[in-house]
GROMACS .gro file of C-alpha atoms in nm:
model
  435
    1UNK     CA    1   6.597   4.983   3.483
    2UNK     CA    2   6.413   4.805   3.202
    3UNK     CA    3   6.577   4.836   2.858
    4UNK     CA    4   6.400   4.671   2.566
    5UNK     CA    5   6.573   4.817   2.258
    6UNK     CA    6   6.945   4.870   2.187
    7UNK     CA    7   7.187   4.903   1.896
    8UNK     CA    8   7.519   4.719   1.901
    9UNK     CA    9   7.816   4.668   1.669
   10UNK     CA   10   7.967   4.322   1.618
   11UNK     CA   11   8.285   4.226   1.435
   12UNK     CA   12   8.389   3.865   1.388
   13UNK     CA   13   8.754   3.766   1.402
   14UNK     CA   14   8.977   3.762   1.097
   15UNK     CA   15   9.119   3.428   0.986
   16UNK     CA   16   9.487   3.365   1.054
   17UNK     CA   17   9.734   3.422   0.769
   18UNK     CA   18   9.879   3.129   0.581
   19UNK     CA   19  10.260   3.096   0.592
   20UNK     CA   20  10.532   3.071   0.329
   21UNK     CA   21  10.792   2.825   0.462
   22UNK     CA   22  11.015   2.543   0.338
   23UNK     CA   23  11.163   2.232   0.490
   24UNK     CA   24  11.518   2.300   0.606
   25UNK     CA   25  11.593   1.967   0.769
   26UNK     CA   26  11.933   1.807   0.762
   27UNK     CA   27  11.958   1.503   0.535
   28UNK     CA   28  11.646   1.614   0.339
   29UNK     CA   29  11.799   1.733   0.011
   30UNK     CA   30  11.477   1.826  -0.168
   31UNK     CA   31  11.282   2.010   0.103
   32UNK     CA   32  10.949   2.133  -0.033
   33UNK     CA   33  10.694   2.389   0.084
   34UNK     CA   34  10.596   2.358   0.451
   35UNK     CA   35  10.384   2.663   0.531
   36UNK     CA   36  10.071   2.583   0.732
   37UNK     CA   37   9.719   2.732   0.711
   38UNK     CA   38   9.590   3.001   0.942
   39UNK     CA   39   9.320   2.925   1.199
   40UNK     CA   40   8.956   3.027   1.170
   41UNK     CA   41   8.853   3.359   1.324
   42UNK     CA   42   8.605   3.366   1.610
   43UNK     CA   43   8.234   3.406   1.529
   44UNK     CA   44   7.991   3.615   1.733
   45UNK     CA   45   7.694   3.420   1.867
   46UNK     CA   46   7.387   3.541   2.054
   47UNK     CA   47   7.260   3.288   2.309
   48UNK     CA   48   6.939   3.298   2.512
   49UNK     CA   49   6.983   3.312   2.889
   50UNK     CA   50   6.655   3.243   3.067
   51UNK     CA   51   6.775   3.435   3.372
   52UNK     CA   52   6.793   3.768   3.187
   53UNK     CA   53   6.488   3.996   3.180
   54UNK     CA   54   6.623   4.310   3.010
   55UNK     CA   55   6.883   4.439   2.763
   56UNK     CA   56   7.028   4.663   3.035
   57UNK     CA   57   7.384   4.525   3.002
   58UNK     CA   58   7.408   4.652   2.644
   59UNK     CA   59   7.368   5.016   2.751
   60UNK     CA   60   7.731   5.021   2.862
   61UNK     CA   61   7.883   4.764   2.628
   62UNK     CA   62   7.779   4.813   2.265
   63UNK     CA   63   8.085   4.704   2.064
   64UNK     CA   64   8.178   4.336   2.049
   65UNK     CA   65   8.486   4.199   1.871
   66UNK     CA   66   8.590   3.836   1.842
   67UNK     CA   67   8.955   3.733   1.830
   68UNK     CA   68   9.143   3.652   1.511
   69UNK     CA   69   9.270   3.306   1.427
   70UNK     CA   70   9.635   3.217   1.479
   71UNK     CA   71   9.869   3.243   1.179
   72UNK     CA   72   9.997   2.929   1.012
   73UNK     CA   73  10.341   2.799   1.110
   74UNK     CA   74  10.632   2.618   0.951
   75UNK     CA   75  10.656   2.241   0.932
   76UNK     CA   76  10.299   2.247   0.789
   77UNK     CA   77  10.148   2.333   1.127
   78UNK     CA   78   9.802   2.488   1.121
   79UNK     CA   79   9.721   2.793   1.331
   80UNK     CA   80   9.476   2.757   1.620
   81UNK     CA   81   9.115   2.862   1.562
   82UNK     CA   82   8.992   3.148   1.778
   83UNK     CA   83   8.715   3.090   2.032
   84UNK     CA   84   8.368   3.215   1.943
   85UNK     CA   85   8.238   3.513   2.138
   86UNK     CA   86   7.904   3.422   2.299
   87UNK     CA   87   7.674   3.707   2.406
   88UNK     CA   88   7.383   3.634   2.641
   89UNK     CA   89   7.043   3.785   2.559
   90UNK     CA   90   6.699   3.744   2.723
   91UNK     CA   91   6.416   3.533   2.586
   92UNK     CA   92   6.206   3.717   2.331
   93UNK     CA   93   6.493   3.906   2.161
   94UNK     CA   94   6.451   3.989   1.792
   95UNK     CA   95   6.773   4.062   1.597
   96UNK     CA   96   6.772   4.291   1.292
   97UNK     CA   97   7.056   4.411   1.066
   98UNK     CA   98   7.026   4.791   1.076
   99UNK     CA   99   7.186   4.853   0.735
  100UNK     CA  100   6.981   4.601   0.536
  101UNK     CA  101   6.666   4.577   0.749
  102UNK     CA  102   6.697   4.196   0.740
  103UNK     CA  103   6.559   4.009   1.041
  104UNK     CA  104   6.837   3.767   1.137
  105UNK     CA  105   6.650   3.575   1.406
  106UNK     CA  106   6.384   3.564   1.674
  107UNK     CA  107   6.524   3.411   1.994
  108UNK     CA  108   6.245   3.267   2.207
  109UNK     CA  109   6.381   2.945   2.362
  110UNK     CA  110   6.630   2.891   2.643
  111UNK     CA  111   6.986   2.823   2.516
  112UNK     CA  112   6.884   2.900   2.157
  113UNK     CA  113   7.182   3.031   1.958
  114UNK     CA  114   7.215   3.260   1.655
  115UNK     CA  115   7.538   3.328   1.465
  116UNK     CA  116   7.518   3.699   1.380
  117UNK     CA  117   7.875   3.743   1.249
  118UNK     CA  118   8.078   3.454   1.109
  119UNK     CA  119   8.452   3.444   1.161
  120UNK     CA  120   8.679   3.448   0.856
  121UNK     CA  121   8.841   3.128   0.735
  122UNK     CA  122   9.215   3.089   0.771
  123UNK     CA  123   9.440   3.170   0.476
  124UNK     CA  124   9.612   2.881   0.296
  125UNK     CA  125   9.983   2.825   0.336
  126UNK     CA  126  10.218   2.758   0.046
  127UNK     CA  127  10.178   2.378   0.085
  128UNK     CA  128   9.852   2.420  -0.115
  129UNK     CA  129  10.011   2.597  -0.414
  130UNK     CA  130  10.282   2.349  -0.510
  131UNK     CA  131  10.258   2.212  -0.864
  132UNK     CA  132  10.489   2.034  -1.111
  133UNK     CA  133  10.562   2.370  -1.274
  134UNK     CA  134  10.623   2.544  -0.941
  135UNK     CA  135  10.732   2.292  -0.677
  136UNK     CA  136  10.852   2.563  -0.435
  137UNK     CA  137  10.589   2.840  -0.446
  138UNK     CA  138  10.623   3.161  -0.247
  139UNK     CA  139  10.247   3.204  -0.238
  140UNK     CA  140  10.022   3.220   0.069
  141UNK     CA  141   9.686   3.373   0.151
  142UNK     CA  142   9.602   3.616   0.422
  143UNK     CA  143   9.308   3.524   0.645
  144UNK     CA  144   8.955   3.607   0.534
  145UNK     CA  145   8.810   3.918   0.705
  146UNK     CA  146   8.540   3.854   0.963
  147UNK     CA  147   8.183   3.975   0.912
  148UNK     CA  148   8.109   4.318   1.059
  149UNK     CA  149   7.754   4.427   1.135
  150UNK     CA  150   7.544   4.686   1.313
  151UNK     CA  151   7.249   4.522   1.486
  152UNK     CA  152   6.928   4.627   1.655
  153UNK     CA  153   6.811   4.411   1.945
  154UNK     CA  154   6.445   4.435   2.045
  155UNK     CA  155   6.302   4.261   2.348
  156UNK     CA  156   5.936   4.161   2.328
  157UNK     CA  157   5.812   4.008   2.650
  158UNK     CA  158   5.698   3.646   2.642
  159UNK     CA  159   5.352   3.650   2.796
  160UNK     CA  160   5.037   3.448   2.727
  161UNK     CA  161   4.801   3.728   2.827
  162UNK     CA  162   4.845   4.101   2.778
  163UNK     CA  163   4.660   4.372   2.972
  164UNK     CA  164   4.585   4.673   2.751
  165UNK     CA  165   4.393   4.992   2.809
  166UNK     CA  166   4.420   5.363   2.878
  167UNK     CA  167   4.636   5.480   3.171
  168UNK     CA  168   4.492   5.432   3.520
  169UNK     CA  169   4.224   5.178   3.424
  170UNK     CA  170   4.354   4.926   3.681
  171UNK     CA  171   4.598   4.706   3.488
  172UNK     CA  172   4.872   4.715   3.754
  173UNK     CA  173   4.619   4.666   4.032
  174UNK     CA  174   4.476   4.358   3.861
  175UNK     CA  175   4.823   4.210   3.806
  176UNK     CA  176   4.924   4.266   4.168
  177UNK     CA  177   4.599   4.106   4.289
  178UNK     CA  178   4.603   3.785   4.085
  179UNK     CA  179   4.982   3.728   4.087
  180UNK     CA  180   5.275   3.787   4.320
  181UNK     CA  181   5.410   4.067   4.099
  182UNK     CA  182   5.456   4.407   4.265
  183UNK     CA  183   5.415   4.675   3.998
  184UNK     CA  184   5.413   5.041   4.094
  185UNK     CA  185   5.058   5.168   4.161
  186UNK     CA  186   4.972   5.536   4.205
  187UNK     CA  187   4.695   5.791   4.147
  188UNK     CA  188   4.836   5.940   3.827
  189UNK     CA  189   4.865   5.845   3.461
  190UNK     CA  190   5.161   5.652   3.319
  191UNK     CA  191   5.256   5.507   3.656
  192UNK     CA  192   5.369   5.196   3.469
  193UNK     CA  193   5.659   5.280   3.240
  194UNK     CA  194   5.780   4.925   3.170
  195UNK     CA  195   5.608   4.588   3.118
  196UNK     CA  196   5.556   4.384   3.436
  197UNK     CA  197   5.514   4.007   3.431
  198UNK     CA  198   5.334   3.779   3.675
  199UNK     CA  199   5.236   3.413   3.690
  200UNK     CA  200   4.867   3.332   3.741
  201UNK     CA  201   4.807   2.991   3.902
  202UNK     CA  202   4.456   2.846   3.916
  203UNK     CA  203   4.320   2.591   4.161
  204UNK     CA  204   4.275   2.336   3.882
  205UNK     CA  205   4.652   2.332   3.815
  206UNK     CA  206   4.654   2.552   3.507
  207UNK     CA  207   4.882   2.856   3.492
  208UNK     CA  208   4.977   3.131   3.247
  209UNK     CA  209   5.198   3.440   3.228
  210UNK     CA  210   5.024   3.777   3.237
  211UNK     CA  211   5.187   4.105   3.131
  212UNK     CA  212   5.082   4.449   3.254
  213UNK     CA  213   5.175   4.667   2.957
  214UNK     CA  214   5.234   5.044   2.974
  215UNK     CA  215   4.924   5.260   2.925
  216UNK     CA  216   4.818   5.328   2.570
  217UNK     CA  217   4.682   5.658   2.439
  218UNK     CA  218   4.550   5.780   2.108
  219UNK     CA  219   4.831   5.815   1.853
  220UNK     CA  220   5.053   5.551   2.015
  221UNK     CA  221   5.106   5.370   1.683
  222UNK     CA  222   5.272   5.691   1.557
  223UNK     CA  223   5.491   5.717   1.867
  224UNK     CA  224   5.272   5.934   2.093
  225UNK     CA  225   5.318   5.867   2.464
  226UNK     CA  226   5.495   5.537   2.517
  227UNK     CA  227   5.402   5.451   2.159
  228UNK     CA  228   5.581   5.161   1.997
  229UNK     CA  229   5.752   5.079   2.328
  230UNK     CA  230   5.410   4.954   2.441
  231UNK     CA  231   5.276   4.802   2.121
  232UNK     CA  232   5.588   4.593   2.058
  233UNK     CA  233   5.512   4.380   2.363
  234UNK     CA  234   5.155   4.297   2.258
  235UNK     CA  235   5.283   4.096   1.960
  236UNK     CA  236   5.370   3.780   2.153
  237UNK     CA  237   5.051   3.758   2.361
  238UNK     CA  238   4.783   3.508   2.263
  239UNK     CA  239   4.490   3.659   2.455
  240UNK     CA  240   4.423   4.028   2.521
  241UNK     CA  241   4.238   4.151   2.828
  242UNK     CA  242   4.110   4.494   2.730
  243UNK     CA  243   4.055   4.686   3.055
  244UNK     CA  244   3.810   4.978   3.056
  245UNK     CA  245   3.736   5.208   3.350
  246UNK     CA  246   3.360   5.198   3.413
  247UNK     CA  247   3.362   5.441   3.707
  248UNK     CA  248   3.327   5.753   3.492
  249UNK     CA  249   3.535   5.961   3.735
  250UNK     CA  250   3.736   6.114   3.448
  251UNK     CA  251   3.424   6.194   3.242
  252UNK     CA  252   3.538   5.971   2.955
  253UNK     CA  253   3.306   5.755   2.745
  254UNK     CA  254   3.407   5.389   2.805
  255UNK     CA  255   3.294   5.291   2.457
  256UNK     CA  256   3.503   5.564   2.291
  257UNK     CA  257   3.803   5.439   2.492
  258UNK     CA  258   3.737   5.087   2.365
  259UNK     CA  259   3.731   5.201   2.000
  260UNK     CA  260   4.043   5.417   2.033
  261UNK     CA  261   4.254   5.138   2.185
  262UNK     CA  262   4.148   4.891   1.915
  263UNK     CA  263   4.223   5.151   1.648
  264UNK     CA  264   4.581   5.189   1.774
  265UNK     CA  265   4.629   4.811   1.781
  266UNK     CA  266   4.503   4.790   1.423
  267UNK     CA  267   4.732   5.070   1.301
  268UNK     CA  268   5.035   4.898   1.447
  269UNK     CA  269   4.945   4.551   1.316
  270UNK     CA  270   4.596   4.457   1.188
  271UNK     CA  271   4.661   4.096   1.293
  272UNK     CA  272   4.656   4.201   1.662
  273UNK     CA  273   4.277   4.226   1.642
  274UNK     CA  274   4.263   3.860   1.536
  275UNK     CA  275   4.370   3.762   1.887
  276UNK     CA  276   4.088   3.666   2.124
  277UNK     CA  277   3.992   3.964   2.336
  278UNK     CA  278   3.797   3.984   2.659
  279UNK     CA  279   3.665   4.328   2.747
  280UNK     CA  280   3.700   4.381   3.122
  281UNK     CA  281   3.503   4.653   3.296
  282UNK     CA  282   3.706   4.765   3.598
  283UNK     CA  283   3.638   4.955   3.921
  284UNK     CA  284   3.291   4.803   3.955
  285UNK     CA  285   3.290   4.897   4.326
  286UNK     CA  286   3.229   5.263   4.226
  287UNK     CA  287   2.869   5.402   4.241
  288UNK     CA  288   2.806   5.461   3.867
  289UNK     CA  289   3.001   5.165   3.732
  290UNK     CA  290   2.707   4.923   3.693
  291UNK     CA  291   2.502   5.178   3.501
  292UNK     CA  292   2.796   5.270   3.275
  293UNK     CA  293   2.861   4.901   3.207
  294UNK     CA  294   2.503   4.849   3.085
  295UNK     CA  295   2.533   5.148   2.851
  296UNK     CA  296   2.863   5.011   2.722
  297UNK     CA  297   2.714   4.667   2.650
  298UNK     CA  298   2.422   4.825   2.467
  299UNK     CA  299   2.656   5.024   2.237
  300UNK     CA  300   2.870   4.715   2.183
  301UNK     CA  301   2.580   4.497   2.067
  302UNK     CA  302   2.439   4.763   1.833
  303UNK     CA  303   2.770   4.850   1.664
  304UNK     CA  304   2.765   4.692   1.317
  305UNK     CA  305   3.125   4.794   1.243
  306UNK     CA  306   3.267   4.528   1.475
  307UNK     CA  307   3.351   4.194   1.307
  308UNK     CA  308   3.223   4.011   1.615
  309UNK     CA  309   3.103   4.112   1.960
  310UNK     CA  310   3.371   4.038   2.223
  311UNK     CA  311   3.300   3.877   2.557
  312UNK     CA  312   3.244   4.133   2.834
  313UNK     CA  313   3.322   4.069   3.202
  314UNK     CA  314   3.333   4.298   3.504
  315UNK     CA  315   3.569   4.305   3.803
  316UNK     CA  316   3.673   4.501   4.106
  317UNK     CA  317   4.034   4.442   4.208
  318UNK     CA  318   3.959   4.618   4.537
  319UNK     CA  319   3.679   4.381   4.646
  320UNK     CA  320   3.800   4.085   4.430
  321UNK     CA  321   3.461   4.079   4.257
  322UNK     CA  322   3.472   3.866   3.939
  323UNK     CA  323   3.846   3.795   3.951
  324UNK     CA  324   3.818   3.416   3.977
  325UNK     CA  325   3.566   3.403   3.693
  326UNK     CA  326   3.788   3.623   3.475
  327UNK     CA  327   4.099   3.413   3.532
  328UNK     CA  328   3.910   3.090   3.459
  329UNK     CA  329   3.763   3.234   3.139
  330UNK     CA  330   4.109   3.353   3.034
  331UNK     CA  331   4.262   3.008   3.092
  332UNK     CA  332   3.978   2.845   2.894
  333UNK     CA  333   4.043   3.085   2.605
  334UNK     CA  334   4.416   3.012   2.613
  335UNK     CA  335   4.349   2.637   2.593
  336UNK     CA  336   4.192   2.678   2.251
  337UNK     CA  337   4.406   2.963   2.115
  338UNK     CA  338   4.707   2.885   1.893
  339UNK     CA  339   5.037   3.072   1.872
  340UNK     CA  340   5.025   3.387   1.656
  341UNK     CA  341   5.314   3.489   1.433
  342UNK     CA  342   5.493   3.812   1.519
  343UNK     CA  343   5.610   4.060   1.256
  344UNK     CA  344   5.964   3.925   1.290
  345UNK     CA  345   5.850   3.566   1.234
  346UNK     CA  346   5.660   3.669   0.922
  347UNK     CA  347   5.964   3.849   0.784
  348UNK     CA  348   6.188   3.549   0.858
  349UNK     CA  349   5.946   3.320   0.675
  350UNK     CA  350   5.939   3.550   0.372
  351UNK     CA  351   6.318   3.576   0.363
  352UNK     CA  352   6.356   3.199   0.384
  353UNK     CA  353   6.113   3.130   0.101
  354UNK     CA  354   6.266   2.983  -0.214
  355UNK     CA  355   6.195   3.174  -0.532
  356UNK     CA  356   6.196   3.039  -0.887
  357UNK     CA  357   6.387   3.337  -1.020
  358UNK     CA  358   6.752   3.414  -0.950
  359UNK     CA  359   6.835   3.724  -0.753
  360UNK     CA  360   7.041   3.981  -0.939
  361UNK     CA  361   7.402   3.912  -0.846
  362UNK     CA  362   7.616   4.191  -0.706
  363UNK     CA  363   7.891   4.290  -0.957
  364UNK     CA  364   8.235   4.152  -0.875
  365UNK     CA  365   8.385   4.501  -0.901
  366UNK     CA  366   8.306   4.863  -0.989
  367UNK     CA  367   8.529   5.131  -1.141
  368UNK     CA  368   8.526   5.501  -1.053
  369UNK     CA  369   8.776   5.785  -1.082
  370UNK     CA  370   8.914   6.024  -0.822
  371UNK     CA  371   8.952   6.399  -0.894
  372UNK     CA  372   9.331   6.340  -0.927
  373UNK     CA  373   9.258   6.100  -1.221
  374UNK     CA  374   9.337   5.784  -1.023
  375UNK     CA  375   9.120   5.489  -1.120
  376UNK     CA  376   8.951   5.333  -0.816
  377UNK     CA  377   8.852   4.966  -0.804
  378UNK     CA  378   8.596   4.860  -0.545
  379UNK     CA  379   8.341   4.588  -0.480
  380UNK     CA  380   8.289   4.326  -0.211
  381UNK     CA  381   8.440   4.034  -0.404
  382UNK     CA  382   8.741   4.227  -0.531
  383UNK     CA  383   8.819   4.389  -0.196
  384UNK     CA  384   8.796   4.055  -0.017
  385UNK     CA  385   9.037   3.903  -0.271
  386UNK     CA  386   9.277   4.193  -0.217
  387UNK     CA  387   9.271   4.161   0.162
  388UNK     CA  388   9.350   3.791   0.134
  389UNK     CA  389   9.654   3.855  -0.089
  390UNK     CA  390   9.993   3.847   0.082
  391UNK     CA  391  10.171   4.146  -0.078
  392UNK     CA  392  10.506   4.062   0.081
  393UNK     CA  393  10.580   3.797  -0.182
  394UNK     CA  394  10.608   3.869  -0.553
  395UNK     CA  395  10.449   3.538  -0.652
  396UNK     CA  396  10.139   3.617  -0.442
  397UNK     CA  397  10.117   3.957  -0.609
  398UNK     CA  398  10.147   3.802  -0.955
  399UNK     CA  399   9.871   3.556  -0.865
  400UNK     CA  400   9.650   3.851  -0.766
  401UNK     CA  401   9.710   4.024  -1.102
  402UNK     CA  402   9.610   3.703  -1.284
  403UNK     CA  403   9.293   3.687  -1.075
  404UNK     CA  404   9.209   4.048  -1.166
  405UNK     CA  405   9.264   3.973  -1.535
  406UNK     CA  406   9.039   3.667  -1.507
  407UNK     CA  407   8.765   3.881  -1.349
  408UNK     CA  408   8.779   4.116  -1.648
  409UNK     CA  409   8.927   4.413  -1.466
  410UNK     CA  410   9.191   4.485  -1.735
  411UNK     CA  411   8.933   4.488  -2.015
  412UNK     CA  412   8.697   4.705  -1.812
  413UNK     CA  413   8.970   4.961  -1.742
  414UNK     CA  414   9.059   4.976  -2.112
  415UNK     CA  415   8.693   5.027  -2.198
  416UNK     CA  416   8.681   5.319  -1.953
  417UNK     CA  417   8.983   5.477  -2.125
  418UNK     CA  418   9.270   5.373  -1.898
  419UNK     CA  419   9.616   5.399  -2.056
  420UNK     CA  420   9.962   5.270  -1.969
  421UNK     CA  421  10.102   5.465  -1.675
  422UNK     CA  422   9.764   5.556  -1.522
  423UNK     CA  423   9.740   5.500  -1.148
  424UNK     CA  424   9.494   5.243  -1.015
  425UNK     CA  425   9.395   5.218  -0.649
  426UNK     CA  426   9.242   4.934  -0.447
  427UNK     CA  427   9.178   5.042  -0.089
  428UNK     CA  428   9.513   5.203   0.006
  429UNK     CA  429   9.723   5.009  -0.250
  430UNK     CA  430   9.822   5.203  -0.564
  431UNK     CA  431   9.984   5.058  -0.877
  432UNK     CA  432  10.039   5.151  -1.242
  433UNK     CA  433   9.820   5.022  -1.520
  434UNK     CA  434  10.012   4.851  -1.800
  435UNK     CA  435   9.826   4.792  -2.126
   0.00000   0.00000   0.00000
């Protein structure tokens, strides 16, 4: 089964907690703090495996969690860092954050890696908080939480040449004739439900990868038929072979078919029409094919709406008529055609651009109120600070209250109308406000 789009959840490992400990050695009268740091949590990394051809494995395994780092130990010993969790994906996988819409990466090379969720750093032990005023601190940090994300993985086949056209125009037959691929071929529409790849090798030593893409129909760019599942795979091709049935057995106008397919490509991504395109008349062994081809060429040359007239060639996969000439012309076109950017690559470039203005910073905290009159503090920075506070030691808790005061939380609560004795909640921790 071919799977080219999945959603997964990833959660990096939490950092290990720092430790509160003291030297208790005999003959050491002034033993100081000796609590070690926690180890780093494991990150989640996507890595390209050239042997994979589909995202099938993710249908049954969608949630990935890395291990947490080891807690710090006494005698100033650091906790062990957790191993990163490496997930294999096929070449051509685009990774997008579902919640933000951000494209995280486009994996197109063997062994290429992408960190999609970074593990949390280890919390500091009390050896870091000693000072002349407090030589024996009972303060330690909990480990930093690991990043948690919901991702969409999209596979877009890596092919040099893409075969496009209405169902049953001969795409699969052409692929099976010029390569060793064995796609399903039958006398009904939508025989091909997944992309098929084959390697074309010419006598002069040149070769290229050709993809037989599922049949396209009118409205595909809006999801009709195989819709986006088809169009997604056209993005990576450099040359398009536009196959059109010239036999006339289905009483369709070949030129209307040509315009409809190009219209769907344009609706999905106008840049697709910038790719070199060879129009290929198929089934030329049929009685009326030659006559229909001449009519098609006449309409093509007289149509002023086209930016330029594409090259037209004719073949018969059954009799092998014109196949060698078509493959040679395709290879010649590939030799002078550069790589085209996909939508994902364009988005990555835009996101990586440096701007002269500063992005509006997210507030450190927000204040709301529950129906029971409890004040609720939230915000990414504040919640992260809370999770890294070791509440088992009074000194750590006092340090957290000083950090809140420094962030302006006390003043903000007063401005909202908070009074002494009011309850304040952070996550599941509730305390009294003291003015």
